[in-house]
Coordinates of C-alpha atoms and ligand atoms in Angstrom, one line a residue:
M259 CA 8.9 -29.4 -11.2
V260 CA 7.6 -26.3 -9.8
E261 CA 7.5 -26.4 -6.5
I262 CA 4.6 -24.3 -6.3
F263 CA 3.1 -25.7 -2.7
Q264 CA 6.6 -25.1 -1.1
D265 CA 6.3 -21.0 -1.6
L266 CA 2.4 -21.6 -0.4
V267 CA 3.4 -23.3 2.7
S268 CA 6.3 -20.9 3.3
Y269 CA 3.9 -17.8 3.0
G270 CA 0.9 -19.3 4.5
H271 CA -1.6 -19.2 1.6
E272 CA -5.4 -20.4 1.8
Q273 CA -6.3 -20.3 -2.2
V274 CA -4.0 -19.5 -5.1
S275 CA -6.4 -19.7 -8.2
F276 CA -5.0 -19.5 -11.9
F277 CA -7.7 -17.5 -14.9
Q278 CA -6.8 -17.4 -18.5
D279 CA -8.9 -16.6 -21.4
K280 CA -8.3 -17.8 -24.8
Q281 CA -10.3 -14.8 -26.8
S282 CA -8.6 -12.0 -24.4
G283 CA -6.0 -13.2 -23.8
L284 CA -5.7 -12.8 -20.0
K285 CA -3.4 -14.2 -17.7
A286 CA -4.5 -13.6 -14.0
I287 CA -3.3 -14.8 -10.8
V288 CA -5.4 -14.4 -7.7
G289 CA -3.7 -14.8 -4.4
I290 CA -6.0 -15.3 -1.1
H291 CA -3.5 -15.3 1.6
S292 CA -5.7 -15.2 4.3
T293 CA -9.7 -15.1 5.1
V294 CA -9.9 -15.5 8.9
L295 CA -10.4 -11.8 10.0
G296 CA -13.1 -11.6 6.6
P297 CA -13.0 -12.0 3.0
A298 CA -10.0 -10.9 1.3
L299 CA -9.1 -7.4 -0.1
G300 CA -6.3 -6.4 -2.1
G301 CA -5.5 -4.6 -5.8
C302 CA -5.3 -6.0 -8.4
R303 CA -1.8 -5.4 -10.7
M304 CA -1.3 -5.5 -14.6
W305 CA 2.2 -6.0 -14.9
N306 CA 4.8 -6.9 -17.8
Y307 CA 6.4 -9.8 -15.9
A308 CA 9.6 -11.2 -17.2
T309 CA 8.6 -15.0 -16.1
E310 CA 5.0 -16.8 -14.9
A311 CA 7.1 -16.9 -11.7
D312 CA 7.9 -13.4 -10.8
A313 CA 4.1 -13.1 -11.0
L314 CA 3.4 -15.8 -8.6
K315 CA 6.0 -14.2 -6.3
D316 CA 4.7 -11.1 -6.8
V317 CA 1.0 -12.4 -5.9
L318 CA 2.1 -14.4 -2.6
R319 CA 3.9 -11.5 -1.1
L320 CA 1.9 -8.7 -1.8
S321 CA -1.3 -10.9 -0.3
R322 CA 0.0 -11.7 2.5
G323 CA 1.3 -8.0 3.0
M324 CA -2.6 -7.2 2.6
T325 CA -3.6 -9.8 5.6
Y326 CA -1.5 -7.8 7.6
K327 CA -2.2 -4.2 6.7
A328 CA -5.9 -5.3 7.2
A329 CA -5.0 -6.4 10.7
V330 CA -3.1 -3.6 12.0
A331 CA -5.6 -1.3 10.2
G332 CA -8.8 -3.3 12.6
L333 CA -10.3 -4.3 9.1
K334 CA -12.7 -7.0 9.5
L335 CA -10.6 -8.1 5.8
G336 CA -8.5 -10.8 4.8
G337 CA -5.3 -10.5 2.7
G338 CA -5.3 -10.7 -0.9
K339 CA -4.1 -9.3 -4.5
A340 CA -4.4 -10.4 -8.0
V341 CA -2.1 -10.0 -10.9
I342 CA -2.8 -9.7 -14.7
I343 CA 0.3 -10.9 -16.6
G344 CA 0.8 -8.0 -19.8
D345 CA 1.8 -4.3 -20.6
A346 CA -1.1 -2.2 -19.2
R347 CA -0.5 0.7 -21.9
K348 CA -0.6 -2.3 -24.7
D349 CA -2.3 -5.3 -23.9
K350 CA -5.2 -4.4 -21.6
T351 CA -8.5 -4.6 -23.4
E352 CA -12.5 -4.4 -22.2
E353 CA -12.6 -8.1 -23.0
M354 CA -9.8 -8.7 -20.6
L355 CA -10.9 -6.4 -18.0
K356 CA -14.4 -8.4 -17.9
A357 CA -12.6 -11.4 -18.1
F358 CA -11.1 -10.8 -15.3
G359 CA -14.1 -9.4 -13.6
R360 CA -15.7 -13.0 -14.5
S361 CA -12.9 -14.7 -12.8
V362 CA -13.6 -12.7 -9.6
E363 CA -17.0 -13.4 -9.2
M364 CA -16.1 -17.3 -9.6
L365 CA -14.5 -16.9 -6.2
G366 CA -17.9 -16.0 -4.3
G367 CA -17.1 -13.2 -2.9
R368 CA -13.6 -15.1 -0.9
Y369 CA -12.1 -11.8 -2.8
F370 CA -12.5 -8.1 -3.3
T371 CA -10.4 -6.7 -5.8
A372 CA -9.4 -3.2 -6.5
E373 CA -7.0 -0.6 -8.0
D374 CA -3.5 -1.4 -7.8
V375 CA -0.4 -0.6 -10.8
G376 CA -1.8 -0.3 -14.3
M377 CA -5.6 -0.5 -12.6
S378 CA -7.0 2.5 -12.8
V379 CA -10.8 3.9 -11.1
A380 CA -12.1 3.4 -14.5
D381 CA -10.8 -0.3 -15.2
M382 CA -13.6 -1.2 -11.7
D383 CA -16.0 0.3 -13.7
V384 CA -15.7 -1.8 -16.2
L385 CA -15.1 -4.7 -13.8
R386 CA -18.6 -4.0 -11.9
T387 CA -20.2 -4.7 -14.7
Q388 CA -19.0 -8.7 -14.2
T389 CA -18.7 -9.1 -10.4
K390 CA -20.7 -7.6 -7.4
Y391 CA -16.7 -8.2 -5.9
A392 CA -14.5 -5.1 -7.1
V393 CA -14.5 -1.6 -5.2
G394 CA -12.8 1.6 -6.0
G395 CA -14.8 2.3 -9.1
S396 CA -16.6 5.4 -9.7
N397 CA -20.3 4.0 -9.9
Q398 CA -22.7 2.2 -8.3
G399 CA -21.6 3.5 -4.8
G400 CA -18.0 3.2 -6.0
S401 CA -15.3 5.4 -3.7
G402 CA -13.2 6.8 -6.4
D403 CA -9.5 7.1 -6.6
P404 CA -8.1 5.9 -3.1
S405 CA -4.7 7.7 -3.0
I406 CA -6.4 10.9 -1.4
M407 CA -7.5 8.9 1.8
T408 CA -4.1 7.3 1.6
A409 CA -2.5 10.2 1.8
F410 CA -4.5 11.7 4.1
G411 CA -3.5 8.5 6.8
V412 CA 0.2 9.2 5.9
F413 CA -0.6 13.1 7.1
Q414 CA -1.8 11.5 10.9
G415 CA 0.9 8.9 10.8
M416 CA 3.7 11.5 10.2
K417 CA 2.3 13.7 13.0
A418 CA 2.6 10.8 15.6
A419 CA 5.7 10.0 14.5
V420 CA 7.2 13.3 14.8
K421 CA 5.8 13.5 18.0
F422 CA 7.6 10.4 19.4
A423 CA 10.9 11.8 18.0
G424 CA 10.2 14.6 20.1
L425 CA 9.9 17.3 18.0
G426 CA 6.4 18.2 18.9
E427 CA 3.3 17.7 16.7
D428 CA 2.9 20.8 14.7
L429 CA 4.4 20.5 11.3
N430 CA 4.9 24.3 11.0
G431 CA 8.3 24.9 10.2
M432 CA 9.6 21.4 9.6
T433 CA 11.4 20.4 6.6
V434 CA 9.9 17.2 4.7
A435 CA 11.6 15.8 1.6
V436 CA 8.7 13.9 -0.5
Q437 CA 10.2 11.5 -3.2
G438 CA 7.3 11.0 -5.3
V439 CA 4.8 13.6 -6.2
G440 CA 2.5 11.5 -7.9
N441 CA -1.2 10.8 -6.8
V442 CA -0.1 10.3 -3.0
G443 CA 2.7 12.5 -2.8
H444 CA 0.8 15.0 -4.4
H445 CA -2.0 14.9 -1.8
L446 CA 0.0 14.6 0.9
C447 CA 2.3 18.1 -0.4
S448 CA -0.8 19.9 0.2
Y449 CA -1.8 18.7 3.5
L450 CA 1.7 19.1 4.6
S451 CA 1.9 22.8 3.1
A452 CA -1.5 23.8 4.5
A453 CA 0.1 22.5 8.1
G454 CA 3.2 25.2 7.2
A455 CA 5.8 22.4 6.1
R456 CA 8.9 23.3 4.1
L457 CA 8.7 21.2 1.0
V458 CA 11.9 19.7 -0.6
V459 CA 10.4 17.1 -3.4
T460 CA 11.7 15.1 -5.8
D461 CA 10.5 12.9 -9.1
I462 CA 11.8 11.5 -12.6
Y463 CA 8.6 12.5 -14.2
Q464 CA 8.5 16.6 -14.6
P465 CA 5.0 17.5 -15.3
N466 CA 4.5 15.8 -11.5
I467 CA 7.2 18.3 -10.2
D468 CA 5.9 21.1 -12.2
R469 CA 2.6 20.4 -10.4
I470 CA 3.9 20.8 -6.9
V471 CA 6.6 24.1 -7.5
E472 CA 3.4 25.7 -8.8
E473 CA 1.1 24.6 -6.3
F474 CA 3.1 24.9 -2.9
G475 CA 6.6 26.7 -4.0
A476 CA 8.3 23.0 -3.2
E477 CA 12.2 23.1 -3.5
V478 CA 13.2 20.6 -5.9
V479 CA 16.1 18.0 -5.8
A480 CA 17.9 15.6 -8.0
A481 CA 16.4 11.9 -7.3
D482 CA 19.6 10.4 -6.0
D483 CA 19.7 13.4 -3.7
I484 CA 16.3 12.9 -1.9
Y485 CA 18.2 10.5 0.5
S486 CA 20.6 13.0 1.8
V487 CA 18.2 16.3 2.3
E488 CA 18.6 17.6 6.0
C489 CA 15.4 17.3 6.9
D490 CA 12.9 16.4 10.4
V491 CA 11.0 14.0 8.0
F492 CA 11.6 11.6 4.5
A493 CA 8.7 10.6 3.2
P494 CA 9.1 7.9 0.4
C495 CA 5.9 8.1 -1.9
A496 CA 7.2 6.1 -4.8
L497 CA 8.9 3.2 -5.2
G498 CA 9.8 0.2 -2.8
A499 CA 13.1 -1.1 -1.4
V500 CA 14.5 2.5 -1.2
L501 CA 15.2 2.1 2.6
N502 CA 18.5 -0.1 1.9
S503 CA 22.3 -0.5 2.5
R504 CA 23.4 2.3 0.3
S505 CA 20.5 5.0 1.0
V506 CA 20.1 4.7 5.0
P507 CA 23.9 5.7 5.5
L508 CA 23.1 9.3 3.4
L509 CA 19.7 9.8 5.5
K510 CA 19.8 13.0 7.6
T511 CA 16.4 12.6 8.9
K512 CA 14.8 11.9 12.1
V513 CA 11.8 10.2 10.7
I514 CA 10.4 8.1 7.7
A515 CA 6.8 8.4 6.8
G516 CA 5.5 7.8 3.8
A517 CA 3.4 5.7 1.2
A518 CA 5.4 3.4 -0.4
N519 CA 5.0 -0.3 0.0
N520 CA 7.7 -2.6 1.4
Q521 CA 9.9 0.2 1.9
L522 CA 12.9 -1.6 3.7
E523 CA 14.9 -4.0 1.2
N524 CA 15.5 -6.3 3.9
E525 CA 14.9 -6.5 7.4
S526 CA 18.8 -5.7 8.7
D527 CA 17.5 -2.1 7.1
G528 CA 14.8 -1.9 9.9
H529 CA 17.2 -2.9 12.8
E530 CA 19.6 -0.2 11.1
L531 CA 17.3 3.0 11.5
M532 CA 16.8 1.8 14.5
R533 CA 20.2 1.7 15.6
R534 CA 20.8 5.3 13.8
G535 CA 17.8 6.8 16.0
I536 CA 15.4 7.4 13.0
V537 CA 12.2 6.7 13.7
Y538 CA 10.5 4.7 11.2
S539 CA 6.8 4.4 10.6
P540 CA 5.8 0.9 9.5
D541 CA 4.5 1.1 5.7
Y542 CA 1.6 -0.8 5.5
A543 CA 0.4 0.8 8.9
I544 CA 0.8 3.9 7.6
N545 CA -0.6 4.0 4.0
A546 CA -3.7 1.9 4.8
G547 CA -5.5 5.1 4.5
G548 CA -6.6 3.8 0.6
L549 CA -7.7 0.0 2.0
I550 CA -9.7 1.8 4.8
N551 CA -11.4 4.0 1.9
V552 CA -12.3 0.9 -0.5
S553 CA -13.0 -1.4 2.6
A554 CA -16.4 1.3 3.2
E555 CA -18.1 0.2 0.2
L556 CA -18.5 -2.9 1.8
T557 CA -21.0 -1.8 4.6
S558 CA -22.6 1.3 2.8
Y559 CA -19.8 4.2 2.1
N560 CA -19.9 7.4 4.4
K561 CA -16.6 9.5 3.6
E562 CA -16.9 11.3 7.4
L563 CA -17.0 7.9 8.7
V564 CA -14.1 7.0 6.6
L565 CA -12.1 10.4 7.8
G566 CA -12.5 9.2 11.3
K567 CA -11.4 5.7 10.7
V568 CA -8.1 7.2 8.9
S569 CA -7.3 9.6 11.4
Q570 CA -6.8 6.5 13.8
I571 CA -3.7 5.7 12.1
H572 CA -2.5 8.2 14.2
G573 CA -3.0 6.2 17.0
T574 CA -1.8 2.9 15.5
I575 CA 1.8 4.6 14.7
A576 CA 2.2 5.9 17.9
T577 CA 0.7 2.6 19.7
I578 CA 3.7 0.7 17.6
L579 CA 6.4 3.3 18.3
Q580 CA 5.7 3.3 21.9
M581 CA 5.7 -0.9 21.7
S582 CA 9.0 -0.9 19.6
K583 CA 10.1 1.4 22.6
D584 CA 9.0 -0.7 25.2
E585 CA 10.2 -4.1 23.5
G586 CA 13.2 -2.8 22.2
I587 CA 13.0 -4.1 18.5
P588 CA 12.6 -2.1 15.9
P589 CA 8.8 -0.3 14.9
H590 CA 8.6 -3.0 11.6
V591 CA 8.9 -5.6 14.4
A592 CA 6.4 -4.0 16.3
A593 CA 3.8 -3.7 13.6
D594 CA 4.1 -7.6 12.3
R595 CA 3.9 -8.6 16.0
M596 CA 0.6 -6.5 16.4
A597 CA -1.1 -8.3 13.2
E598 CA 0.0 -11.3 14.4
Q599 CA -1.7 -11.0 17.6
R600 CA -5.0 -9.6 16.0
L601 CA -4.9 -12.6 13.5
K602 CA -3.9 -14.9 16.7
E603 CA -7.1 -13.7 18.8
K604 CA -9.9 -14.6 16.0
K605 CA -10.3 -18.2 15.2
P606 CA -11.1 -19.1 11.2
V607 CA -14.0 -18.6 9.6
A608 CA -15.9 -19.0 6.5
A609 CA -15.1 -15.8 4.6
R610 CA -18.5 -14.7 3.6
A611 CA -18.8 -12.1 0.7
T612 CA -21.2 -9.4 2.8
A613 CA -20.8 -6.9 0.0
S614 CA -23.5 -5.5 -1.9
V615 CA -21.8 -3.2 -4.2
Ligands
NAD437 P1 1.9 7.3 -8.7 O1 2.7 6.3 -9.4 O2 1.1 7.9 -9.0 O3 3.2 8.1 -8.3 C1 4.5 7.6 -8.1 C2 5.5 8.6 -8.1 O4 6.9 8.4 -8.5 C3 5.4 8.9 -9.8 O5 5.2 10.9 -10.0 C4 6.7 8.8 -10.1 O6 7.3 9.3 -11.1 C5 7.2 9.0 -9.2 N1 8.7 8.0 -9.0 C6 9.0 6.8 -9.6 N2 10.4 6.0 -9.3 C7 10.8 7.3 -8.7 C8 12.2 7.6 -8.4 N3 13.2 6.9 -8.7 N4 12.3 9.0 -7.8 C9 11.5 9.6 -7.8 N5 10.5 9.6 -8.2 C10 10.0 8.3 -8.6 O7 1.9 6.1 -7.5 P2 1.0 6.4 -6.2 O8 -0.5 5.9 -6.3 O9 0.9 8.1 -5.9 O10 1.5 5.5 -5.0 C11 2.6 6.2 -4.4 C12 3.3 5.2 -3.5 O11 2.7 4.6 -2.5 C13 3.3 3.4 -4.7 O12 4.4 2.5 -3.7 C14 2.0 2.6 -3.9 O13 2.2 1.3 -3.9 C15 1.9 3.4 -2.4 N6 0.6 3.1 -2.2 C16 -0.3 3.9 -2.7 C17 -1.5 4.0 -2.3 C18 -2.8 4.4 -3.2 O14 -3.8 4.8 -2.8 N7 -2.4 5.3 -4.2 C19 -2.2 3.5 -1.1 C20 -1.2 2.6 -0.3 C21 0.9 2.9 -0.7

């Protein structure tokens, strides 16, 4: 017997919904972790999971993460996420996207979807033909690609972290090692270059490296060498679980501040960073710029207001790092406590569909 409820109870989910559409081949799972602070918002990931159990596990883990991300960002949003099982390059069709859009619509505004791995701004536009509850599209007031706001937030949080580390707040002349120069990494390099930072970068996709070298004159290292670069800041902007028992001993940085989700492989890696005196900026607190950007569509999108709100990531990171110091706990634990406190202060309310997207 599959023990689905056991996981739901241990993660604390309100609802998990399975959707299938025979004609298009859609197989999707939507996880609504919490609507305590508002309707759940989180991207849809299309991925070729090895097993259905892997897909379920991913949606449970990711949707819970969104609850914490929204809470720490001070948003009136809950946490949710969706997964579509399949290869985005081969299996995705307009019919499938439309079927997924109808599925999201059926949830009546308890869950808003957006981009994640395997889903693009253009895909959101297709979903929006079927549902009012998709954000991040390019049409009808959509805010488009969120990665520039994610990078701007990381840049702000990085300044707070280097200040906390006693390096001053001016990134001019500092060395920043960027792992992954895709959407977010590229925008981040642009902010860093304008601020006068020296860039050392790596990627596994040569065209993305070429673009950074051409635009910003960055130094390039091999993928495995990025951890041992002598630098002021290490910015993981590629994959999760890159801070682990193999990589942490190699680090020659004072600060970690990057966009990647789930950077710590294990809780113990956060403790080890603290023991080594490396200032870690918790991932879901520093990379909330994209979420703040798409969430602004639920009222009326205003870029100036969004920039103001994303700038507050500076203060959020400063507060978390101070809390970590005062309480003698690693920053990732301090971030969790901040999120849990915000959730506790708020009594559960029925999630309302507040959007007119
Ligand atoms: P992306 O796919 O555009 O860029 C990722 C880059 O990392 C690619 O260029 C890829 O080639 C490179 N890469 C992959 N494996 C690598 C490796 N082993 N070593 C070096 N480089 C490697 O993705 P993105 O949108 O820029 O997102 C980057 C990270 O930030 C992801 O972890 C994502 O979950 C997270 N994130 C993104 C956003 C957003 O707004 N896009 C928001 C929050 C969090």
